[in-house]
mmCIF file of C-alpha atoms in Angstrom:
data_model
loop_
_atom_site.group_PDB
_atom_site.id
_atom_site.type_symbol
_atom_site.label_atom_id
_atom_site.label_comp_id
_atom_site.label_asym_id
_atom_site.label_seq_id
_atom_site.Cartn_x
_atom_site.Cartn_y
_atom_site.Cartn_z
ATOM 1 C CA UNK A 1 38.971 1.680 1.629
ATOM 2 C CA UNK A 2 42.188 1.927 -0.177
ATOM 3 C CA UNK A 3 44.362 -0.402 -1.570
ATOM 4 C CA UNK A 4 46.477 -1.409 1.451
ATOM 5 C CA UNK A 5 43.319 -1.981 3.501
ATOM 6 C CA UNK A 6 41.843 -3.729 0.968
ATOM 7 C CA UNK A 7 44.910 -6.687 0.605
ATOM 8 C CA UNK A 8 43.925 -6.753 4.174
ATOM 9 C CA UNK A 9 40.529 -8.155 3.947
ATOM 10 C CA UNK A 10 41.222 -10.261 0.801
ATOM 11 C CA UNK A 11 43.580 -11.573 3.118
ATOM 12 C CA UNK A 12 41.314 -12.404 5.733
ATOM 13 C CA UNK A 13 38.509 -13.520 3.246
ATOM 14 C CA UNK A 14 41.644 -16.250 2.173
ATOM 15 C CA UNK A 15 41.685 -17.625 5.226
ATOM 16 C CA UNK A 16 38.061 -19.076 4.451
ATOM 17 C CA UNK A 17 38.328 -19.693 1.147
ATOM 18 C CA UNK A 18 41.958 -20.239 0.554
ATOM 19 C CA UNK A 19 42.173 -17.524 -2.800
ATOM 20 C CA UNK A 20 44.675 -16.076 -3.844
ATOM 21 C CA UNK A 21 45.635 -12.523 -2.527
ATOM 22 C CA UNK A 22 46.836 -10.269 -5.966
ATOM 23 C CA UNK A 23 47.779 -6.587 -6.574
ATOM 24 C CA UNK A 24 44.780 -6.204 -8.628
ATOM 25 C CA UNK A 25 42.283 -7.709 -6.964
ATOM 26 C CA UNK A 26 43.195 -5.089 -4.123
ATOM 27 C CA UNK A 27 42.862 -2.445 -6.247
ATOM 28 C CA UNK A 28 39.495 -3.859 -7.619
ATOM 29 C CA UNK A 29 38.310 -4.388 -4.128
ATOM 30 C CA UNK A 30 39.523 -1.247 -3.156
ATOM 31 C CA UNK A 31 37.324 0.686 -6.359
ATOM 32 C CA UNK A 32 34.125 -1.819 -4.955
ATOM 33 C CA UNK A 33 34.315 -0.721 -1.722
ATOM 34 C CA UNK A 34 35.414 2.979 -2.257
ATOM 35 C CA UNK A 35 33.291 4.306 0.905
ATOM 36 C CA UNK A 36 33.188 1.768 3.129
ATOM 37 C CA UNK A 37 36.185 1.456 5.646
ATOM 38 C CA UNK A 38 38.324 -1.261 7.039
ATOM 39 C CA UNK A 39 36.480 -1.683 10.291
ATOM 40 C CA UNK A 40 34.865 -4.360 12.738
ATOM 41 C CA UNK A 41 32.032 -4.351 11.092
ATOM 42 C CA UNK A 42 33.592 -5.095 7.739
ATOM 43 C CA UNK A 43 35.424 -7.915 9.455
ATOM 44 C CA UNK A 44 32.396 -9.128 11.117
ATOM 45 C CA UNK A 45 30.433 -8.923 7.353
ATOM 46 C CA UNK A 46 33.009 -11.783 6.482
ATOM 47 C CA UNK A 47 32.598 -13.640 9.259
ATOM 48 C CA UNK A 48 29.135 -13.461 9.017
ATOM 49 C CA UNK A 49 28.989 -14.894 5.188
ATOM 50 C CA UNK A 50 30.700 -18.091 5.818
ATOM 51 C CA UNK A 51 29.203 -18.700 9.086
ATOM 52 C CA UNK A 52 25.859 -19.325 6.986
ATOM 53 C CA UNK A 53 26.260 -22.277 4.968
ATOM 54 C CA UNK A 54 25.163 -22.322 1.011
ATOM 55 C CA UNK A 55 21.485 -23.501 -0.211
ATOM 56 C CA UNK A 56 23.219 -25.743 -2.267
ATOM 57 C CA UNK A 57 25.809 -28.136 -0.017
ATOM 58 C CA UNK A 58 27.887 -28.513 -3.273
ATOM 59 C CA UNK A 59 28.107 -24.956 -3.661
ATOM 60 C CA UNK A 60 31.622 -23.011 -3.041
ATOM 61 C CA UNK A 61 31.446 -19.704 -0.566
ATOM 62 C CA UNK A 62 33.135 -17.216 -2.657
ATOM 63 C CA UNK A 63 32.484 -14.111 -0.936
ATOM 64 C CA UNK A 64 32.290 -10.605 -3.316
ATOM 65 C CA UNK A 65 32.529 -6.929 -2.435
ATOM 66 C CA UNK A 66 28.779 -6.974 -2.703
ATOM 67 C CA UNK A 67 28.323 -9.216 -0.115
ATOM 68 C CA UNK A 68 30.366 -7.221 2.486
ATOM 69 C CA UNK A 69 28.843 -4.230 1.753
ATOM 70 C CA UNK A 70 25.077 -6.083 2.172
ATOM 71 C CA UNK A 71 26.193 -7.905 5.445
ATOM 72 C CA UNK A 72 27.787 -5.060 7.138
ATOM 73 C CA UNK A 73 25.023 -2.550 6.619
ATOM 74 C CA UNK A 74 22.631 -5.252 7.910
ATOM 75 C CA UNK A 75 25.011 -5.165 11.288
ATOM 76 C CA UNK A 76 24.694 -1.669 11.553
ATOM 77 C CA UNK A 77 20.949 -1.653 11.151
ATOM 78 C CA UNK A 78 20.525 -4.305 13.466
ATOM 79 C CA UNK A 79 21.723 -1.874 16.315
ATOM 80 C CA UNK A 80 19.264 0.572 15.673
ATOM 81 C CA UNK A 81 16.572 -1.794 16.252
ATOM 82 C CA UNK A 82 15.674 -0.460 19.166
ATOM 83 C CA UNK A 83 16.530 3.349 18.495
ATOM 84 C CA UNK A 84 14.554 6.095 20.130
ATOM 85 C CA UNK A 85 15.936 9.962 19.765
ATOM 86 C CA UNK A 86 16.538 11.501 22.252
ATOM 87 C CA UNK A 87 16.582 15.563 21.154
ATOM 88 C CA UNK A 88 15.964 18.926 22.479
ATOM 89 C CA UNK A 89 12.218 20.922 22.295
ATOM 90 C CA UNK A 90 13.373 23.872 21.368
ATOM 91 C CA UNK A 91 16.290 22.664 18.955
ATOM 92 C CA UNK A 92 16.022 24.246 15.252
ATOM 93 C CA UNK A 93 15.430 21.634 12.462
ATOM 94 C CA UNK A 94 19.125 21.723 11.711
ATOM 95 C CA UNK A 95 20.089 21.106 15.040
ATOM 96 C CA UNK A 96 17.490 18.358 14.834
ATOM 97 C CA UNK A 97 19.452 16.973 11.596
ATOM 98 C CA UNK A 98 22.455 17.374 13.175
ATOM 99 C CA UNK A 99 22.033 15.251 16.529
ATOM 100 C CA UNK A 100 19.819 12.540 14.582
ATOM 101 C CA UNK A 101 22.767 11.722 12.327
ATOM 102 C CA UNK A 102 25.000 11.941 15.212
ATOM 103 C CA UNK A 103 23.043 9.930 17.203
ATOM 104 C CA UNK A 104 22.262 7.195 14.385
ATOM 105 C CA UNK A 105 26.039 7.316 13.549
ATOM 106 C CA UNK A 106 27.412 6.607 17.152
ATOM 107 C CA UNK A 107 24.698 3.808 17.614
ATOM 108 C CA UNK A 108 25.326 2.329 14.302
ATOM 109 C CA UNK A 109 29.023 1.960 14.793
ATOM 110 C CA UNK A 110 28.584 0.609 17.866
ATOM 111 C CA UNK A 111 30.759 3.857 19.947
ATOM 112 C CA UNK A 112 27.435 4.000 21.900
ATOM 113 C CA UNK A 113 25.722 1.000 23.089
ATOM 114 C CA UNK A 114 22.351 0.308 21.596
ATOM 115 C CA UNK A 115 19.176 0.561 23.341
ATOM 116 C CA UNK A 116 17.926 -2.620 25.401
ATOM 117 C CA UNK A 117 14.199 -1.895 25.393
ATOM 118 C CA UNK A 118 12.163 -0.149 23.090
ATOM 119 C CA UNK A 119 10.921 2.580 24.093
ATOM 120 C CA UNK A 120 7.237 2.538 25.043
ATOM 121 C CA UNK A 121 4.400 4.574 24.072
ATOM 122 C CA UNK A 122 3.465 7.904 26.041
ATOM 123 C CA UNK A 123 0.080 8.608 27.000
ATOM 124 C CA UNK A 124 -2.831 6.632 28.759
ATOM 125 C CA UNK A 125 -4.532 3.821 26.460
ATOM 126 C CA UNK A 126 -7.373 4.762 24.298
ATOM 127 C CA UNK A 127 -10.586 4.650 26.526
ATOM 128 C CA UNK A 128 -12.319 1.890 24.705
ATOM 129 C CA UNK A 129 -8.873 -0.294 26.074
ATOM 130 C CA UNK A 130 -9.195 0.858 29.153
ATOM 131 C CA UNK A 131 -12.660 -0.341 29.257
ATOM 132 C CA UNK A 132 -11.829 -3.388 28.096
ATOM 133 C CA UNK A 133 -9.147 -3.867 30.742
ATOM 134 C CA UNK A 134 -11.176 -3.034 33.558
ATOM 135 C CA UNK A 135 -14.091 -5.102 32.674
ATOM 136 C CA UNK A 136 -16.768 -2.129 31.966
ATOM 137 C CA UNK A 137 -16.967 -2.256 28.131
ATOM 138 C CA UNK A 138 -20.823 -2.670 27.141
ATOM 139 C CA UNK A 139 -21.319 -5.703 23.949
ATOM 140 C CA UNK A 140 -21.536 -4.032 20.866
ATOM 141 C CA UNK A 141 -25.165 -5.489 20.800
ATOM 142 C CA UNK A 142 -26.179 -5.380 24.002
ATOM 143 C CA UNK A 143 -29.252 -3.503 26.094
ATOM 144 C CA UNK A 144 -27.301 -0.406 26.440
ATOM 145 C CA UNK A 145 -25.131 -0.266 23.396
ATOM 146 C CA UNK A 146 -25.801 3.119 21.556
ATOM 147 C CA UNK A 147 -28.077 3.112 18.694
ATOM 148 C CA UNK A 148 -26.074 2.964 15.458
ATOM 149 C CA UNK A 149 -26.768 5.466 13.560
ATOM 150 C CA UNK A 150 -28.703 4.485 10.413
ATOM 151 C CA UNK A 151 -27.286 4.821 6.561
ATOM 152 C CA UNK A 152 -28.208 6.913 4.554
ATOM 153 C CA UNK A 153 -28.564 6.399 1.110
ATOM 154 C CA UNK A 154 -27.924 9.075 -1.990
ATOM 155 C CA UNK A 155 -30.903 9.931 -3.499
ATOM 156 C CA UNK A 156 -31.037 9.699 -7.095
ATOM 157 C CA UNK A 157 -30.051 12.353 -9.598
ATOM 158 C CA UNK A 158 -31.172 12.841 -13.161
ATOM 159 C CA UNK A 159 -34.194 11.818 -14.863
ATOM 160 C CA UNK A 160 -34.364 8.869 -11.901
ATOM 161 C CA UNK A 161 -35.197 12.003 -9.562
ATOM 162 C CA UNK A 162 -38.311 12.934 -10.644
ATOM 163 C CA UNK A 163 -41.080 10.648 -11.521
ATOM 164 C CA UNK A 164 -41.608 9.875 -14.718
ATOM 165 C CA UNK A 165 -44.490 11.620 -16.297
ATOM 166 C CA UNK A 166 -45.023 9.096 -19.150
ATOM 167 C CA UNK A 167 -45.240 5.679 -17.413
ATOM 168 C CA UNK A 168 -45.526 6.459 -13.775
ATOM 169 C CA UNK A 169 -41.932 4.893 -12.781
ATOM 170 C CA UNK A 170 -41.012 6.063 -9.403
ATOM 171 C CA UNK A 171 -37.938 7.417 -8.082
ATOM 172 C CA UNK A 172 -35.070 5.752 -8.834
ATOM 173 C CA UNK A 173 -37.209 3.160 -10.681
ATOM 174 C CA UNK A 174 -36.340 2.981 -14.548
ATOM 175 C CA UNK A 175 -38.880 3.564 -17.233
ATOM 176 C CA UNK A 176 -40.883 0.559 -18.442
ATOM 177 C CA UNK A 177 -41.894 -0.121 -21.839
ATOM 178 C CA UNK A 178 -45.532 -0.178 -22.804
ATOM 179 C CA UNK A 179 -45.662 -2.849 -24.828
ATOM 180 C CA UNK A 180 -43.179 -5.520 -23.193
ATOM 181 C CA UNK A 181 -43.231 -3.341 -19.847
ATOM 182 C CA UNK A 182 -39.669 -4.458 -19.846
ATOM 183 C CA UNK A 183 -36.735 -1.174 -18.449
ATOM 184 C CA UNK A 184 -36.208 1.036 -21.160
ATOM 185 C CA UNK A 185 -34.088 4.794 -21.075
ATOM 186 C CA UNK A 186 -36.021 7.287 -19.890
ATOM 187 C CA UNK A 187 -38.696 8.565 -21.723
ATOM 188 C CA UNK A 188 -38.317 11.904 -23.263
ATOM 189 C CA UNK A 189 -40.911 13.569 -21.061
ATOM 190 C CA UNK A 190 -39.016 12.124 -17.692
ATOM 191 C CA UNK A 191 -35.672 13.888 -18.630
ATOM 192 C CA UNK A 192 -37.670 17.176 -19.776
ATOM 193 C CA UNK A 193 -39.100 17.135 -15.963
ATOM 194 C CA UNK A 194 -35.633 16.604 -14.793
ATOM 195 C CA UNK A 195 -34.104 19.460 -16.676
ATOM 196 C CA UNK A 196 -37.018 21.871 -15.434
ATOM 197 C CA UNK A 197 -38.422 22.184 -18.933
ATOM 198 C CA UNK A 198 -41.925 21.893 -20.271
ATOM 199 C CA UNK A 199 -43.650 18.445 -19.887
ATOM 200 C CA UNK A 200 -45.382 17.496 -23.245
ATOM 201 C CA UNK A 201 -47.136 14.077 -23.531
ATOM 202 C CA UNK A 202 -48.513 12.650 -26.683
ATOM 203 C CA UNK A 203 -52.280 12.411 -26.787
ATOM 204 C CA UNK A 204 -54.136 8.918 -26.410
ATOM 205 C CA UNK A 205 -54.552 8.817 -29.897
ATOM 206 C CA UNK A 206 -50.643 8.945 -30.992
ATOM 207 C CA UNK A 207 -50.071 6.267 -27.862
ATOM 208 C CA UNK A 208 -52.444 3.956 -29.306
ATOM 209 C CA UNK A 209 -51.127 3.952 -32.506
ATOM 210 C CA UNK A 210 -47.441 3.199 -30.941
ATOM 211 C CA UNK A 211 -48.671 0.321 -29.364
ATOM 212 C CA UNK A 212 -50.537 -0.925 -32.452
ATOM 213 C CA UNK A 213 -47.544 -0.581 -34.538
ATOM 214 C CA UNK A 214 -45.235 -1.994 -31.658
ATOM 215 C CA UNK A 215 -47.965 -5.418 -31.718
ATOM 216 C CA UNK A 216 -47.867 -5.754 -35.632
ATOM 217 C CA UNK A 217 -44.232 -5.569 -35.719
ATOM 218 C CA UNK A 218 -43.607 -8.017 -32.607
ATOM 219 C CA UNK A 219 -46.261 -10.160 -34.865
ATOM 220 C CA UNK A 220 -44.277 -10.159 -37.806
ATOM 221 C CA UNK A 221 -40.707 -10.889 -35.696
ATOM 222 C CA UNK A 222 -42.355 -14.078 -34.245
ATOM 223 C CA UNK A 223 -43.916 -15.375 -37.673
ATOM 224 C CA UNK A 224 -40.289 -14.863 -39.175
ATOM 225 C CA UNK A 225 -38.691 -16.385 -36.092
ATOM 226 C CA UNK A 226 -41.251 -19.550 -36.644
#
């Protein structure tokens, strides 16, 4: 849009809001709206802004080159609602470029009429629809519905694989404590069977002397806690 064109639309933008037409608002316009020409569809963008009245009823319509550029490309779009290419099989992808732009172009502008109807999807419906339409779809929980197949469930990796030597926790069961039997890390000789290595339990004697320790000391916590 150049200057002239420009005093043209403030002009017709004045006969809304009664401003005043300069010199150097044209040329202002005419920088704003640099790629966009003096068309219908810029006519129709002003239209378009005072036809909808303001949020606030007190409010002025003062309409900006940012508002025709925003209303007019939402008239273009509108056309191509409904779009559907229409191309060539064996066309190249820049023949493909070409004719898409061309196409979007002409029905944009509005030189080609856009479509009425959208187009519809090719191909029969899926089968489960088509069971459903005619009536012969089995209930998802009914006599003949197909078994579902059941879950299965990752088995555990690490010293959870492998039952624990020690205390006799299962797999995928953490270790227990002996004292408090409460879940504890794994115990030493669960993670050697994990890794493959030698399994080397302590001897009654050294477990029994844990556990006595373990009882004096839980002794001595509860006399301190009293």
């Amino acid at each position: 849009m150049n200057p002239t064109e420009a005093a043209a639309l403030l002009a017709r933008c004045a006969a809304f809001d009664n401003r005043q037409p300069s010199l150097v608002a044209a040329q202002a316009w005419a920088a704003a709206l640099h790629d966009i020409p003096l068309d219908h569809d810029t006519e129709a963008a002003v239209a378009a802004y005072y036809t909808t009245a303001p949020q606030d009823p007190n409010q002025r319509l003062w309409i900006m080159p940012h508002h025709i550029r925003t209303l007019r490309s939402k008239i273009r779009s509108a056309r191509l609602e409904s779009f559907h290419y229409e191309g060539n099989p064996d066309e190249t992808p820049a023949e493909y470029l070409t004719r898409y732009r061309g196409q979007v172009q002409a029905i944009a502008s509005g030189r080609v009429p856009a479509p009425t109807n959208r187009p519809m999807l090719d191909g029969p419906p899926h089968r489960a629809v088509a069971q459903l339409l005619s009536g012969t779809a089995r209930p998802a929980d009914g006599p003949d519905a197909p078994t579902p197949r059941p879950a299965t469930e990752r088995p555990p990796t690490g010293p959870l694989g492998v039952i624990c030597p020690d205390c006799a926790a299962p797999i995928g069961r953490p270790c227990k404590s002996a004292w408090r039997h409460k879940a504890r890390a794994p115990h030493p000789a669960r993670r050697r069977a994990a890794a493959g290595d030698p399994i080397r339990l302590d001897n009654d004697d050294t477990v029994t002397a844990r556990r006595y320790l373990a009882t004096q000391h839980l002794a001595r916590t509860n006399g301190d806690d009293q």
